[in-house]
Short mmCIF file of C-alpha atoms in Angstrom, two decimals:
data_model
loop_
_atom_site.label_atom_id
_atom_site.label_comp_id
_atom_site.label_asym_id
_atom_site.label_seq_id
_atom_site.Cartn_x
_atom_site.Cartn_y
_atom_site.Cartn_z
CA UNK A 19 161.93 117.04 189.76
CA UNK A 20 158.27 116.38 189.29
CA UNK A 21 155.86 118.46 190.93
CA UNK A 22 152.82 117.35 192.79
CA UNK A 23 149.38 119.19 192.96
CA UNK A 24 146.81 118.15 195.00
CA UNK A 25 143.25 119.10 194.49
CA UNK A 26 140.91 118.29 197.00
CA UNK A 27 137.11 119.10 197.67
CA UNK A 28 134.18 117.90 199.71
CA UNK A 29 131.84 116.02 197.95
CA UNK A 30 130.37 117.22 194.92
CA UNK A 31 132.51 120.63 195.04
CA UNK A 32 133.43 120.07 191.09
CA UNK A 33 136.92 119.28 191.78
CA UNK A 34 136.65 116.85 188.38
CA UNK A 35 135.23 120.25 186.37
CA UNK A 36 138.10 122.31 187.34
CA UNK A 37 141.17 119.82 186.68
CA UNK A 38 140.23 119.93 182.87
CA UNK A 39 140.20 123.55 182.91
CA UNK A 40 143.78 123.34 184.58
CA UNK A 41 144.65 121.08 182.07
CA UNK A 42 143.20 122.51 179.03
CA UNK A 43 144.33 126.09 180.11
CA UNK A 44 147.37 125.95 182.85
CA UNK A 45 149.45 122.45 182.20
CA UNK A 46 148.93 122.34 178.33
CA UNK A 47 152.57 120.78 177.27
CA UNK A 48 153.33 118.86 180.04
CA UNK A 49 153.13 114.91 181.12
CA UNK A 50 150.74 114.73 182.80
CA UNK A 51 149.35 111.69 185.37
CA UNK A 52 146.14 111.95 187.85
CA UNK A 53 145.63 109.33 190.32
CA UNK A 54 141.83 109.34 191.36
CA UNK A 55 140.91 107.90 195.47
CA UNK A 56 137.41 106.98 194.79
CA UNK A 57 135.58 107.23 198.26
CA UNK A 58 132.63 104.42 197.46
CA UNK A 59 132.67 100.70 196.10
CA UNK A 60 131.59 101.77 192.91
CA UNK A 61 133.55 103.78 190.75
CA UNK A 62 131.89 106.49 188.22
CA UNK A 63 134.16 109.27 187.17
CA UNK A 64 136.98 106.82 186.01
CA UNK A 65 137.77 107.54 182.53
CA UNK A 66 135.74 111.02 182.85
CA UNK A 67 139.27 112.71 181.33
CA UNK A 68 140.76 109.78 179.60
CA UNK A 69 139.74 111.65 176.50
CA UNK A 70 142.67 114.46 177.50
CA UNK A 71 144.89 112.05 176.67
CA UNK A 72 145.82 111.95 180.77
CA UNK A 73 146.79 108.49 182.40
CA UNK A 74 145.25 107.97 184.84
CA UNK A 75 145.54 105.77 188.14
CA UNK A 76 141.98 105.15 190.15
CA UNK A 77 142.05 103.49 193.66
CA UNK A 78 138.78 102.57 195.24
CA UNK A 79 138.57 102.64 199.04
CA UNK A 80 135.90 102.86 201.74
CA UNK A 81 138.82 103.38 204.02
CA UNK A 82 141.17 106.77 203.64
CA UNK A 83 143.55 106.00 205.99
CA UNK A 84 143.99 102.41 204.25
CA UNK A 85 144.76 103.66 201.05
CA UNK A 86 146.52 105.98 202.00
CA UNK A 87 149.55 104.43 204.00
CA UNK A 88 149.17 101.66 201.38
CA UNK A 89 147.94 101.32 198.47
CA UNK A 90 148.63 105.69 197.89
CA UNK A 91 151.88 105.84 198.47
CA UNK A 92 152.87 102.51 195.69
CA UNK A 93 150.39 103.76 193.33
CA UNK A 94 152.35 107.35 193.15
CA UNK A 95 155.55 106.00 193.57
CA UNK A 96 154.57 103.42 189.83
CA UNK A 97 153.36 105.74 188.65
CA UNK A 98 156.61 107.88 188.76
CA UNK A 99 159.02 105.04 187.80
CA UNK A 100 156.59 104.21 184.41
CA UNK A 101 155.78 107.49 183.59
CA UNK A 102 158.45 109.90 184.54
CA UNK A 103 155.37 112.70 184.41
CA UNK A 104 156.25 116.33 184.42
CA UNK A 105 153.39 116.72 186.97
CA UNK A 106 151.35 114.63 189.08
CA UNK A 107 147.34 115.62 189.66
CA UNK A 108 146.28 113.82 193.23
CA UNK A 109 142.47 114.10 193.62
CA UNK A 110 141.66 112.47 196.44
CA UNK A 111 138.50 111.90 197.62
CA UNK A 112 136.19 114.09 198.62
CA UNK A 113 136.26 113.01 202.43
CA UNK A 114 139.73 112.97 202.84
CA UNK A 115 142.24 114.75 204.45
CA UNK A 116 144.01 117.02 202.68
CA UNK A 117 146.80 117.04 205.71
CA UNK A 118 146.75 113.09 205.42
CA UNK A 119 147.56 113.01 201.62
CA UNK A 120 150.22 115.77 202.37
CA UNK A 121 151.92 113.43 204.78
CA UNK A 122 151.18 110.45 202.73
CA UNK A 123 153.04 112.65 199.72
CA UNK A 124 156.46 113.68 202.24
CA UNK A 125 157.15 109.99 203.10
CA UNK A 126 157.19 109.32 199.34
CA UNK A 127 159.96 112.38 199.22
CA UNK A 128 162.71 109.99 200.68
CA UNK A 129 162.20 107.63 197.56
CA UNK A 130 161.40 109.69 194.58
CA UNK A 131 162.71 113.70 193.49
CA UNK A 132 159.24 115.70 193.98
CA UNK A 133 157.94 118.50 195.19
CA UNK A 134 154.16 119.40 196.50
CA UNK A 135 154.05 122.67 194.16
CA UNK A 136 149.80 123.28 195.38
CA UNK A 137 147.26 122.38 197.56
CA UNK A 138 144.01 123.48 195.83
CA UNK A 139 140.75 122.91 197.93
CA UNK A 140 137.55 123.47 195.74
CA UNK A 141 134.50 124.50 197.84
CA UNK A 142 131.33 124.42 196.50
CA UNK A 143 130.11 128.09 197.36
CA UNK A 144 126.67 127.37 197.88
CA UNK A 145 127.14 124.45 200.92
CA UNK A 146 130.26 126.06 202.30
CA UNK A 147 128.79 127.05 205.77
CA UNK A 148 126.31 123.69 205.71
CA UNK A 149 129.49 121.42 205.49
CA UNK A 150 131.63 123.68 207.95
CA UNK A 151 128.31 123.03 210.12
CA UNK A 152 128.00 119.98 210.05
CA UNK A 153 131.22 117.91 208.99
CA UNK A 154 133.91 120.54 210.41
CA UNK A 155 136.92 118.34 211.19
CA UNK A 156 136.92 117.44 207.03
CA UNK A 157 136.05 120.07 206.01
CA UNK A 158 137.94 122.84 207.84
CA UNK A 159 141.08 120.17 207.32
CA UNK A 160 140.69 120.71 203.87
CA UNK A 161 140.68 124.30 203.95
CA UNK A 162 143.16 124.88 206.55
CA UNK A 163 145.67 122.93 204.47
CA UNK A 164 145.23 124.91 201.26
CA UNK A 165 147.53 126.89 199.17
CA UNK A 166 144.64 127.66 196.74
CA UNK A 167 140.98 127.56 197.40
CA UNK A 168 138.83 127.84 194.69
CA UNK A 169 134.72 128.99 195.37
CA UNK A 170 132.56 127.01 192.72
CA UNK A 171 129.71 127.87 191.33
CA UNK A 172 129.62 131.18 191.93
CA UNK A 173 128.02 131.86 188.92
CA UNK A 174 124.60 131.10 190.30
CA UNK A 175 125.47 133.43 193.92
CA UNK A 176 124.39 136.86 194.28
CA UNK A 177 127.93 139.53 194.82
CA UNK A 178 126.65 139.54 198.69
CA UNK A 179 126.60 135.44 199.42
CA UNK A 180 130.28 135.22 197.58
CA UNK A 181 131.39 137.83 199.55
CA UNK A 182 130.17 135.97 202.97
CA UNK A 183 131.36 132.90 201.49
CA UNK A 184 134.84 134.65 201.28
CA UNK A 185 134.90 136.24 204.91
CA UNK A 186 133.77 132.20 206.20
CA UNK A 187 136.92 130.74 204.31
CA UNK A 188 139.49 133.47 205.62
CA UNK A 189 138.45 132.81 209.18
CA UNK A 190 139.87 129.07 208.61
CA UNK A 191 142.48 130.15 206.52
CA UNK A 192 143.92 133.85 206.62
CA UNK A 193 146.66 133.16 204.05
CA UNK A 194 145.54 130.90 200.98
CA UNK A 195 144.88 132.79 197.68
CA UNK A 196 141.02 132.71 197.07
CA UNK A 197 139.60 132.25 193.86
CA UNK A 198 136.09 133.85 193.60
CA UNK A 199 135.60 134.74 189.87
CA UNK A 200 134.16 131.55 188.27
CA UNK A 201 136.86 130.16 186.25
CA UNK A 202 135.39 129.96 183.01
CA UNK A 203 135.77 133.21 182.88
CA UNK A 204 139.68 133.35 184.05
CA UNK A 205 142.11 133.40 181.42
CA UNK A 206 145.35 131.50 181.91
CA UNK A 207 147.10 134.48 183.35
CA UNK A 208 144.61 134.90 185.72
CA UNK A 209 144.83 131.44 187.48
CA UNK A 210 148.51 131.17 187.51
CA UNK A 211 148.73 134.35 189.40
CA UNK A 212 146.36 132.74 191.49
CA UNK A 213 148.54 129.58 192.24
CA UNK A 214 151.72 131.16 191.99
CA UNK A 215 150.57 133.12 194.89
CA UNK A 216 149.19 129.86 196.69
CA UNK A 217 153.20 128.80 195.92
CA UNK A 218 154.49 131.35 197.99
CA UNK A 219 152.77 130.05 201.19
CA UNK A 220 153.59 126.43 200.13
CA UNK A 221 156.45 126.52 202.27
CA UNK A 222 154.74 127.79 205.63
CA UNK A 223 152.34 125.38 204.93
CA UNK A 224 155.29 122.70 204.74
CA UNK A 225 157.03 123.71 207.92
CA UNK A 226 153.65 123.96 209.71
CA UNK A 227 152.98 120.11 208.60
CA UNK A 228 156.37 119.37 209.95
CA UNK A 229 155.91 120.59 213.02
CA UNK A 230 152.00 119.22 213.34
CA UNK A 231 154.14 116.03 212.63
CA UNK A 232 157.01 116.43 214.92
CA UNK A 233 154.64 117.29 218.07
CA UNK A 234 152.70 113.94 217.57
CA UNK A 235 156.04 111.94 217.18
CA UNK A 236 156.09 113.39 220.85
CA UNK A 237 152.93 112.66 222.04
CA UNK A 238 153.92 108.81 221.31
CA UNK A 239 152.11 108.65 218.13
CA UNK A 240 155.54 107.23 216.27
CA UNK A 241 155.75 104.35 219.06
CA UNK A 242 151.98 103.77 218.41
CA UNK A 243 151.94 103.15 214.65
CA UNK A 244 155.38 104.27 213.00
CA UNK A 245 156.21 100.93 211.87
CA UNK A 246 153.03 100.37 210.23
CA UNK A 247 153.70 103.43 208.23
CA UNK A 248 157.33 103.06 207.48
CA UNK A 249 156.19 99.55 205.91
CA UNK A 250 153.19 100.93 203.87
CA UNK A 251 151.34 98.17 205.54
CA UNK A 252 147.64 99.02 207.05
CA UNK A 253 146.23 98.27 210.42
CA UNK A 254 142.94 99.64 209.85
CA UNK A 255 141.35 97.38 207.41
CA UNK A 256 137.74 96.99 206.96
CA UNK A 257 135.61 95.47 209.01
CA UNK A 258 134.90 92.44 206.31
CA UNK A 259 138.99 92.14 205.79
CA UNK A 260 140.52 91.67 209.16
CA UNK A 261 139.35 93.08 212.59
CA UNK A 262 141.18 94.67 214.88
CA UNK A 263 140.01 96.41 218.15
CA UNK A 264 141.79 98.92 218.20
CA UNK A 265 143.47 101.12 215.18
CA UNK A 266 146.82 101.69 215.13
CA UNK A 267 146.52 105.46 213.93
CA UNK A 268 143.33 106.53 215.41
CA UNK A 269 143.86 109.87 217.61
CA UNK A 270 141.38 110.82 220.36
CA UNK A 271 140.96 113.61 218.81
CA UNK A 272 140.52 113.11 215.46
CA UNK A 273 138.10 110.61 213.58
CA UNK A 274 138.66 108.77 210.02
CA UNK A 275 136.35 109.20 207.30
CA UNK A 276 135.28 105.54 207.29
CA UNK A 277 133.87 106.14 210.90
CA UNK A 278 131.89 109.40 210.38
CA UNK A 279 130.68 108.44 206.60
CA UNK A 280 129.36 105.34 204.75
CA UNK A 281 129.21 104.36 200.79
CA UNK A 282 126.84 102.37 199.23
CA UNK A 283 127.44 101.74 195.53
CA UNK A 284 125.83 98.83 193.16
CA UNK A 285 125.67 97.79 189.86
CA UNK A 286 122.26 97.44 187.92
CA UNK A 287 120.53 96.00 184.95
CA UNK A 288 117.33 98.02 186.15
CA UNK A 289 115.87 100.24 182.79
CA UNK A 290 114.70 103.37 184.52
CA UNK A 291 111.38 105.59 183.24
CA UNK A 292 112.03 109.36 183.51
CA UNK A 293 109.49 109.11 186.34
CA UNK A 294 111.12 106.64 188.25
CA UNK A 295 114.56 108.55 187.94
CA UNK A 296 112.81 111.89 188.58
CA UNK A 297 111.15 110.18 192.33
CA UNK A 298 114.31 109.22 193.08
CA UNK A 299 116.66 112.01 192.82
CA UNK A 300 114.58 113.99 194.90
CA UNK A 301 114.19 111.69 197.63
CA UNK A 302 117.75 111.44 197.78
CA UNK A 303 117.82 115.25 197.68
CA UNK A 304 115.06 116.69 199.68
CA UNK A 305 114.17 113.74 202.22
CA UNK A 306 115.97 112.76 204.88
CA UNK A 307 114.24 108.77 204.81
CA UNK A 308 117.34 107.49 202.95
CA UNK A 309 119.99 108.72 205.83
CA UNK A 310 122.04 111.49 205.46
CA UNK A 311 122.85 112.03 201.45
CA UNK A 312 125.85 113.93 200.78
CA UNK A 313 126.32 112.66 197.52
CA UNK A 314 125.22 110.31 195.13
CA UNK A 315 126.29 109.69 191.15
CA UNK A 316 125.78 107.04 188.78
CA UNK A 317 124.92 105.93 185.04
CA UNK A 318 122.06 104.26 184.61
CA UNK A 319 119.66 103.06 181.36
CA UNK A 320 116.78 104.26 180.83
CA UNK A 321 113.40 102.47 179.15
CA UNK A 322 114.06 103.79 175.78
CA UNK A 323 117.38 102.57 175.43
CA UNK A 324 119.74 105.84 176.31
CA UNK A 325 121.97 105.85 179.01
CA UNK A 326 121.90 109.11 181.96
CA UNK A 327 124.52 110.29 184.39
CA UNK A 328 123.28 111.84 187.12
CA UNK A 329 125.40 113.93 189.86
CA UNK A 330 124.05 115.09 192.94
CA UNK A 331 123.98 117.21 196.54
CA UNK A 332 121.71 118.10 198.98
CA UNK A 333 119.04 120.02 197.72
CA UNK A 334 120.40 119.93 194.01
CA UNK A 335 120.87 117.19 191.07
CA UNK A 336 122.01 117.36 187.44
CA UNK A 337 121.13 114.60 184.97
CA UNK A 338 122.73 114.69 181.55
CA UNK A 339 123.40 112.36 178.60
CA UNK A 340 125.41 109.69 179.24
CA UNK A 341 127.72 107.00 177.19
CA UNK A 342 126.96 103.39 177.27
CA UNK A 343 128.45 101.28 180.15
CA UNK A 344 128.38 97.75 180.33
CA UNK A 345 126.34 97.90 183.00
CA UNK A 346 124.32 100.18 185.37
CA UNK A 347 125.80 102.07 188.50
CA UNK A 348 124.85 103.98 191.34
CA UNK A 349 126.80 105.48 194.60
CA UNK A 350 125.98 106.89 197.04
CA UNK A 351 127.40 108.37 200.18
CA UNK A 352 126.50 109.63 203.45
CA UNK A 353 125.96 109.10 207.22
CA UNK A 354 123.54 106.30 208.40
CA UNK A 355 122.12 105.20 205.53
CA UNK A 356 119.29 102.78 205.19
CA UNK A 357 120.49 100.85 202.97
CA UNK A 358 117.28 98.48 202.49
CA UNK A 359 115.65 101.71 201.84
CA UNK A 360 117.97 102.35 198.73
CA UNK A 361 117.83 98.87 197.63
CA UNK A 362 113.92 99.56 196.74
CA UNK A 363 114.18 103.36 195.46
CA UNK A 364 116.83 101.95 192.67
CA UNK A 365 114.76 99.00 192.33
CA UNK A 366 117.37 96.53 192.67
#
């Protein structure tokens, strides 16, 4: 049977960062596949663990609920049938649900032997309580649904602000085994026991899902848009595909990630100066004039020939060295973005 581990995270948690460590530390020995959902038009962090000698599936989607009743569900179920892995990695992107990609995962059950073994949510210690305040429904779905949450960066937060970080998380989710300790400094004893515990709720978290499942089926949601999902086909495509008033698995109560948050991602031939790069990262990251910037990434050239990636959150960036690309590119995601307005900051 091949087990199944999701790892999920809101944007920028370091989901990426910690799926080596698992790998270098916790899976060494074993097949191993990860199949990336990009949330943008532009992918950057394909091939980013290539060099682990991982295959590696990337799907690019501005639409979550698209990819996954379609193009999720044949990607895992390839990847099984070429691969035979001893373990599948899901990281799905960073404004999905992880209760969708659960789902998504137990219609696959009926066609291949697997098993959801953990749902690890990263959360980026720092932002927890901005993103609870502001994007709830994702981000307490991705929280809620955990096995395993894992606080990042906690390196750079004082014993107090972890500890409030901690009390924040156990009020959406009372069971999950928390990692705190930043994980460089775990051993590989010390995260096992850590997901091994996040095992032992697996199953209450699968009976809960059922039953989430079971009392929609009965609120007409499998007359609404079962067949769609039995055939893996999509009625929600994007707006520059094929229209359609109404979707067929849209809830009252619930929203889709491509209605609450918007990508913007191009390619450039643009050489940046370090001033140039330097104005624009903290626009992005201290101004509001660009929309609402959540995240933004890309590889770009600089005058003098060398090539920068730069990763970044509200209120924070990294920029470090970066490998040659055959071209430029930027992404960037949000709510209501200007997108003129980010057309002239990357000087495109």
């Amino acid at each position: 049977m091949t087990k199944v581990d999701i790892i999920s995270g809101f944007l920028g948690a370091g989901k990426t960062t910690f799926i080596k460590q698992l790998i270098n530390q916790v899976y060494t020995g074993e097949k191993l596949v990860l199949i990336e959902n990009e949330f943008g038009e532009i992918g950057i962090d394909g091939g980013f663990l290539k060099d682990a000698g991982i295959e590696i599936t990337e799907m690019n989607s501005g639409c979550i609920c698209c990819t996954l009743v379609g193009d999720f569900s044949k990607a895992l179920q390839k990847v099984l049938a070429e691969y035979r892995p001893d373990r599948v990695l899901i990281e799905p992107s960073g404004v999905g649900k992880l209760s969708d990609i659960v789902r998504a995962i137990e219609n696959v059950k009926k066609d291949a032997d697997i098993e959801i073994s953990g749902r690890i949510t990263v959360v980026d210690g720092k932002k927890a309580k901005l993103y609870l305040e502001n994007f709830g429904e994702f981000f307490e779905d991705q929280v809620k649904h955990a096995s395993t949450i894992v606080i990042s960066r906690t390196q750079m937060m004082s014993a107090e602000k972890i500890e409030d970080c901690v009390h924040t998380l156990r009020r959406e989710n009372a069971d999950a085994a928390i990692i705190s300790t930043p994980w460089e400094e775990l051993g590989k004893e010390a995260i096992c026991r850590a997901l091994e515990h996040g095992a032992e709720i697996e199953d209450l978290l699968e009976s809960h899902t059922r039953h989430e499942h079971h009392h929609e089926h009965h609120h007409g949601h499998e007359e609404e848009c079962g067949h769609h999902h039995e055939h893996g086909e999509s009625c929600c495509e994007h707006e520059h595909h094929h229209k359609h008033e109404e979707s067929c698995c849209s809830h009252d109560h619930h929203h889709h990630a491509d209605e609450i948050f918007t990508s913007w991602g191009k390619e450039t031939a643009h050489k940046y100066t370090a001033e140039e790069l330097d104005f624009l990262l903290k626009a992005l990251s201290e101004t509001d004039g660009y929309g609402t910037i959540l995240r933004s990434k890309g590889i770009i050239q600089m005058e003098d020939g060398a090539w920068k990636q730069f990763d970044l959150v509200p209120e924070e960036y990294e920029v470090r060295e970066g490998q040659a690309d055959y071209t430029g590119r930027i992404c960037v995601i949000g709510t209501d973005l200007k997108e003129e307005e980010l057309t002239k900051l990357f000087h495109l």
